[in-house]
Tab-separated table of N, CA, C and O and ligand atoms in Angstrom:
chain	number	residue	atom	x	y	z
A	1	UNK	N	111.899	116.885	113.410
A	1	UNK	CA	110.680	116.260	113.920
A	1	UNK	C	110.080	117.158	114.991
A	1	UNK	O	110.779	117.690	115.840
A	2	UNK	N	108.772	117.290	114.917
A	2	UNK	CA	108.013	118.017	115.930
A	2	UNK	C	107.018	117.049	116.562
A	2	UNK	O	106.700	116.016	115.969
A	3	UNK	N	106.490	117.378	117.712
A	3	UNK	CA	105.515	116.477	118.345
A	3	UNK	C	104.317	116.185	117.448
A	3	UNK	O	103.756	115.096	117.503
A	4	UNK	N	103.925	117.151	116.618
A	4	UNK	CA	102.759	116.961	115.764
A	4	UNK	C	103.101	116.336	114.405
A	4	UNK	O	102.212	116.139	113.572
A	5	UNK	N	104.378	116.000	114.157
A	5	UNK	CA	104.763	115.401	112.876
A	5	UNK	C	104.066	114.054	112.706
A	5	UNK	O	104.161	113.180	113.567
A	6	UNK	N	103.350	113.897	111.578
A	6	UNK	CA	102.653	112.634	111.328
A	6	UNK	C	103.051	112.007	109.992
A	6	UNK	O	102.697	110.858	109.733
A	7	UNK	N	103.757	112.750	109.156
A	7	UNK	CA	104.207	112.219	107.874
A	7	UNK	C	105.633	112.682	107.617
A	7	UNK	O	105.959	113.853	107.824
A	8	UNK	N	106.464	111.750	107.168
A	8	UNK	CA	107.811	112.086	106.709
A	8	UNK	C	107.863	111.742	105.231
A	8	UNK	O	107.465	110.647	104.829
A	9	UNK	N	108.324	112.678	104.420
A	9	UNK	CA	108.447	112.460	102.985
A	9	UNK	C	109.925	112.450	102.630
A	9	UNK	O	110.650	113.397	102.951
A	10	UNK	N	110.358	111.385	101.986
A	10	UNK	CA	111.752	111.265	101.569
A	10	UNK	C	111.805	111.012	100.064
A	10	UNK	O	110.849	110.498	99.482
A	11	UNK	N	112.897	111.394	99.466
A	11	UNK	CA	113.118	111.123	98.037
A	11	UNK	C	114.451	110.402	97.936
A	11	UNK	O	115.496	110.968	98.246
A	12	UNK	N	114.398	109.148	97.516
A	12	UNK	CA	115.622	108.362	97.471
A	12	UNK	C	115.590	107.387	96.307
A	12	UNK	O	114.657	106.581	96.226
A	13	UNK	N	116.546	107.449	95.403
A	13	UNK	CA	117.638	108.405	95.297
A	13	UNK	C	117.119	109.807	94.963
A	13	UNK	O	116.063	109.956	94.372
A	14	UNK	N	117.881	110.807	95.356
A	14	UNK	CA	117.472	112.184	95.128
A	14	UNK	C	117.598	112.573	93.659
A	14	UNK	O	118.473	112.081	92.944
A	15	UNK	N	116.699	113.445	93.238
A	15	UNK	CA	116.737	113.910	91.849
A	15	UNK	C	118.057	114.603	91.547
A	15	UNK	O	118.508	115.454	92.316
A	16	UNK	N	118.643	114.228	90.441
A	16	UNK	CA	119.875	114.816	89.901
A	16	UNK	C	121.107	114.567	90.756
A	16	UNK	O	122.169	114.250	90.235
A	17	UNK	N	120.999	114.680	92.068
A	17	UNK	CA	122.165	114.418	92.926
A	17	UNK	C	122.337	112.910	93.170
A	17	UNK	O	123.435	112.441	93.427
A	18	UNK	N	121.230	112.178	93.139
A	18	UNK	CA	121.197	110.722	93.310
A	18	UNK	C	121.757	110.243	94.654
A	18	UNK	O	122.178	109.098	94.767
A	19	UNK	N	121.788	111.119	95.655
A	19	UNK	CA	122.186	110.629	96.979
A	19	UNK	C	121.100	109.678	97.487
A	19	UNK	O	119.919	109.876	97.229
A	20	UNK	N	121.532	108.628	98.170
A	20	UNK	CA	120.609	107.613	98.669
A	20	UNK	C	120.362	107.877	100.153
A	20	UNK	O	121.310	107.987	100.938
A	21	UNK	N	119.097	107.985	100.510
A	21	UNK	CA	118.723	108.207	101.910
A	21	UNK	C	118.873	106.909	102.699
A	21	UNK	O	118.741	105.825	102.134
A	22	UNK	N	119.098	107.032	103.990
A	22	UNK	CA	119.099	105.874	104.879
A	22	UNK	C	117.640	105.579	105.239
A	22	UNK	O	117.163	105.940	106.322
A	23	UNK	N	116.923	104.939	104.306
A	23	UNK	CA	115.483	104.733	104.477
A	23	UNK	C	115.160	103.899	105.722
A	23	UNK	O	114.234	104.241	106.462
A	24	UNK	N	115.897	102.802	106.024
A	24	UNK	CA	115.582	102.060	107.246
A	24	UNK	C	115.695	102.928	108.512
A	24	UNK	O	114.865	102.815	109.420
A	25	UNK	N	116.695	103.794	108.561
A	25	UNK	CA	116.841	104.681	109.725
A	25	UNK	C	115.692	105.675	109.790
A	25	UNK	O	115.139	105.938	110.863
A	26	UNK	N	115.308	106.221	108.640
A	26	UNK	CA	114.192	107.170	108.607
A	26	UNK	C	112.899	106.458	108.993
A	26	UNK	O	112.059	107.015	109.707
A	27	UNK	N	112.744	105.191	108.570
A	27	UNK	CA	111.559	104.404	108.934
A	27	UNK	C	111.500	104.176	110.444
A	27	UNK	O	110.432	104.242	111.050
A	28	UNK	N	112.665	103.906	111.054
A	28	UNK	CA	112.704	103.743	112.516
A	28	UNK	C	112.308	105.032	113.203
A	28	UNK	O	111.574	105.032	114.192
A	29	UNK	N	112.822	106.149	112.689
A	29	UNK	CA	112.480	107.457	113.248
A	29	UNK	C	110.981	107.707	113.134
A	29	UNK	O	110.333	108.155	114.107
A	30	UNK	N	110.419	107.391	111.966
A	30	UNK	CA	108.977	107.573	111.763
A	30	UNK	C	108.189	106.701	112.738
A	30	UNK	O	107.237	107.165	113.367
A	31	UNK	N	108.613	105.441	112.869
A	31	UNK	CA	107.894	104.515	113.760
A	31	UNK	C	107.935	105.009	115.196
A	31	UNK	O	106.934	104.920	115.923
A	32	UNK	N	109.082	105.535	115.608
A	32	UNK	CA	109.202	106.008	116.995
A	32	UNK	C	108.290	107.195	117.262
A	32	UNK	O	107.932	107.449	118.409
A	33	UNK	N	107.923	107.907	116.210
A	33	UNK	CA	107.043	109.068	116.361
A	33	UNK	C	105.612	108.744	115.926
A	33	UNK	O	104.779	109.642	115.852
A	34	UNK	N	105.334	107.468	115.622
A	34	UNK	CA	104.022	107.043	115.115
A	34	UNK	C	103.647	107.829	113.868
A	34	UNK	O	102.478	108.178	113.669
A	35	UNK	N	104.638	108.113	113.045
A	35	UNK	CA	104.427	108.842	111.789
A	35	UNK	C	104.493	107.868	110.613
A	35	UNK	O	105.044	106.774	110.731
A	36	UNK	N	103.931	108.258	109.508
A	36	UNK	CA	103.994	107.472	108.281
A	36	UNK	C	105.156	107.967	107.421
A	36	UNK	O	105.469	109.163	107.409
A	37	UNK	N	105.773	107.032	106.707
A	37	UNK	CA	106.904	107.370	105.837
A	37	UNK	C	106.499	107.180	104.373
A	37	UNK	O	106.091	106.100	103.965
A	38	UNK	N	106.622	108.252	103.613
A	38	UNK	CA	106.365	108.223	102.171
A	38	UNK	C	107.708	108.381	101.472
A	38	UNK	O	108.456	109.307	101.769
A	39	UNK	N	108.019	107.460	100.557
A	39	UNK	CA	109.295	107.533	99.827
A	39	UNK	C	109.025	107.675	98.342
A	39	UNK	O	108.369	106.822	97.730
A	40	UNK	N	109.521	108.761	97.771
A	40	UNK	CA	109.507	108.935	96.319
A	40	UNK	C	110.713	108.190	95.772
A	40	UNK	O	111.854	108.571	95.988
A	41	UNK	N	110.426	107.098	95.070
A	41	UNK	CA	111.448	106.162	94.612
A	41	UNK	C	111.587	106.198	93.089
A	41	UNK	O	111.992	105.218	92.467
A	42	UNK	N	111.270	107.348	92.513
A	42	UNK	CA	111.257	107.452	91.050
A	42	UNK	C	112.567	106.997	90.410
A	42	UNK	O	112.571	106.314	89.396
A	43	UNK	N	113.688	107.355	91.012
A	43	UNK	CA	114.990	107.009	90.430
A	43	UNK	C	115.518	105.685	90.963
A	43	UNK	O	116.651	105.307	90.670
A	44	UNK	N	114.712	104.990	91.745
A	44	UNK	CA	115.154	103.755	92.377
A	44	UNK	C	114.872	102.516	91.529
A	44	UNK	O	114.696	102.587	90.314
A	45	UNK	N	114.827	101.378	92.205
A	45	UNK	CA	114.742	100.094	91.516
A	45	UNK	C	113.326	99.642	91.216
A	45	UNK	O	113.149	98.665	90.503
A	46	UNK	N	112.337	100.299	91.770
A	46	UNK	CA	110.978	99.851	91.513
A	46	UNK	C	110.044	100.340	92.597
A	46	UNK	O	110.467	100.702	93.693
A	47	UNK	N	108.763	100.294	92.299
A	47	UNK	CA	107.757	100.863	93.185
A	47	UNK	C	107.700	100.129	94.520
A	47	UNK	O	107.357	100.709	95.536
A	48	UNK	N	108.078	98.840	94.548
A	48	UNK	CA	107.930	98.072	95.788
A	48	UNK	C	109.156	98.128	96.698
A	48	UNK	O	109.074	97.746	97.856
A	49	UNK	N	110.273	98.555	96.213
A	49	UNK	CA	111.507	98.521	96.999
A	49	UNK	C	111.403	99.251	98.347
A	49	UNK	O	111.864	98.719	99.362
A	50	UNK	N	110.817	100.438	98.415
A	50	UNK	CA	110.766	101.125	99.713
A	50	UNK	C	110.024	100.361	100.795
A	50	UNK	O	110.323	100.524	101.985
A	51	UNK	N	109.070	99.494	100.399
A	51	UNK	CA	108.331	98.728	101.407
A	51	UNK	C	109.256	97.778	102.161
A	51	UNK	O	109.051	97.514	103.343
A	52	UNK	N	110.280	97.254	101.496
A	52	UNK	CA	111.226	96.342	102.141
A	52	UNK	C	112.083	97.056	103.170
A	52	UNK	O	112.767	96.406	103.962
A	53	UNK	N	112.048	98.375	103.152
A	53	UNK	CA	112.877	99.160	104.070
A	53	UNK	C	112.043	99.988	105.033
A	53	UNK	O	112.565	100.924	105.647
A	54	UNK	N	110.748	99.669	105.129
A	54	UNK	CA	109.924	100.268	106.167
A	54	UNK	C	109.013	101.400	105.733
A	54	UNK	O	108.327	101.981	106.576
A	55	UNK	N	108.983	101.725	104.438
A	55	UNK	CA	108.087	102.794	103.992
A	55	UNK	C	106.634	102.328	104.020
A	55	UNK	O	106.349	101.148	103.825
A	56	UNK	N	105.725	103.249	104.277
A	56	UNK	CA	104.298	102.959	104.264
A	56	UNK	C	103.696	103.211	102.890
A	56	UNK	O	102.748	102.545	102.485
A	57	UNK	N	104.226	104.217	102.194
A	57	UNK	CA	103.738	104.567	100.857
A	57	UNK	C	104.946	104.754	99.960
A	57	UNK	O	105.936	105.381	100.355
A	58	UNK	N	104.873	104.198	98.754
A	58	UNK	CA	105.940	104.349	97.767
A	58	UNK	C	105.389	105.119	96.568
A	58	UNK	O	104.291	104.834	96.105
A	59	UNK	N	106.163	106.074	96.093
A	59	UNK	CA	105.733	106.916	94.984
A	59	UNK	C	106.717	106.758	93.840
A	59	UNK	O	107.930	106.734	94.051
A	60	UNK	N	106.180	106.630	92.630
A	60	UNK	CA	107.050	106.607	91.458
A	60	UNK	C	106.392	107.430	90.367
A	60	UNK	O	105.243	107.174	89.987
A	61	UNK	N	107.113	108.427	89.872
A	61	UNK	CA	106.569	109.283	88.813
A	61	UNK	C	106.505	108.501	87.509
A	61	UNK	O	107.514	107.992	87.042
A	62	UNK	N	105.329	108.415	86.933
A	62	UNK	CA	105.184	107.693	85.667
A	62	UNK	C	105.601	108.544	84.474
A	62	UNK	O	105.607	108.068	83.342
A	63	UNK	N	105.955	109.775	84.733
A	63	UNK	CA	106.399	110.652	83.644
A	63	UNK	C	107.804	110.292	83.182
A	63	UNK	O	108.261	110.793	82.164
A	64	UNK	N	108.501	109.427	83.921
A	64	UNK	CA	109.869	109.078	83.544
A	64	UNK	C	109.874	107.775	82.736
A	64	UNK	O	109.646	107.791	81.559
A	65	UNK	N	110.116	106.640	83.395
A	65	UNK	CA	110.258	105.372	82.683
A	65	UNK	C	108.971	104.952	81.969
A	65	UNK	O	109.010	104.500	80.829
A	66	UNK	N	107.842	105.080	82.644
A	66	UNK	CA	106.592	104.565	82.091
A	66	UNK	C	106.094	105.397	80.924
A	66	UNK	O	105.627	104.856	79.926
A	67	UNK	N	106.180	106.710	81.035
A	67	UNK	CA	105.692	107.588	79.970
A	67	UNK	C	106.818	108.033	79.066
A	67	UNK	O	106.797	107.822	77.860
A	68	UNK	N	107.789	108.648	79.674
A	68	UNK	CA	108.989	109.030	78.944
A	68	UNK	C	108.907	110.321	78.160
A	68	UNK	O	109.910	110.791	77.640
A	69	UNK	N	107.709	110.899	78.091
A	69	UNK	CA	107.595	112.109	77.279
A	69	UNK	C	107.064	113.293	78.069
A	69	UNK	O	106.690	114.302	77.481
A	70	UNK	N	106.976	113.153	79.418
A	70	UNK	CA	106.438	114.204	80.271
A	70	UNK	C	105.038	114.626	79.839
A	70	UNK	O	104.677	115.796	79.963
A	71	UNK	N	104.262	113.682	79.304
A	71	UNK	CA	102.937	114.044	78.821
A	71	UNK	C	101.825	113.238	79.493
A	71	UNK	O	100.708	113.204	79.004
A	72	UNK	N	102.134	112.562	80.611
A	72	UNK	CA	101.080	111.896	81.378
A	72	UNK	C	101.167	112.370	82.812
A	72	UNK	O	102.228	112.810	83.273
A	73	UNK	N	100.055	112.289	83.521
A	73	UNK	CA	100.035	112.798	84.883
A	73	UNK	C	99.822	111.692	85.903
A	73	UNK	O	99.711	111.951	87.070
A	74	UNK	N	99.782	110.435	85.473
A	74	UNK	CA	99.632	109.339	86.428
A	74	UNK	C	100.815	109.321	87.384
A	74	UNK	O	101.929	109.695	87.011
A	75	UNK	N	100.584	108.909	88.605
A	75	UNK	CA	101.650	108.784	89.574
A	75	UNK	C	101.870	110.029	90.398
A	75	UNK	O	102.746	110.043	91.241
A	76	UNK	N	101.085	111.038	90.212
A	76	UNK	CA	101.258	112.271	90.968
A	76	UNK	C	100.598	112.178	92.304
A	76	UNK	O	99.672	111.496	92.487
B	101	PLP	C1	110.292	113.609	87.842
B	101	PLP	C2	110.054	113.314	89.243
B	101	PLP	C3	108.780	113.428	89.815
B	101	PLP	C4	107.547	113.852	89.063
B	101	PLP	O1	107.781	114.800	88.152
B	101	PLP	P1	106.636	115.246	87.123
B	101	PLP	O2	107.252	115.008	85.782
B	101	PLP	O3	106.442	116.684	87.446
B	101	PLP	O4	105.443	114.413	87.371
B	101	PLP	C5	108.643	113.112	91.129
B	101	PLP	N1	109.688	112.715	91.875
B	101	PLP	C6	110.909	112.590	91.353
B	101	PLP	C7	112.028	112.088	92.225
B	101	PLP	C8	111.155	112.885	90.033
B	101	PLP	O5	112.396	112.743	89.527
């Protein structure tokens, strides 16, 4: 974190490694710095789950479950 940090981007679970981030802790860190937290939740339980843990923006790649063929660009 730097004084000018205004956005934190997390990916949870992580691609291929599937490690789960401590999103509530990261959300607290973001709040303490007045930063926004973006969570890429593509491998998670759903687009809304990160909001329950303090994320401001939730991202889910539609190229996986929704599209399945890597031939759509929605969700980018
Ligand atoms: C696949 C994936 C994306 C998006 O990938 P594209 O297929 O390039 O759109 C984004 N985040 C995560 C965690 C992914 O696994």
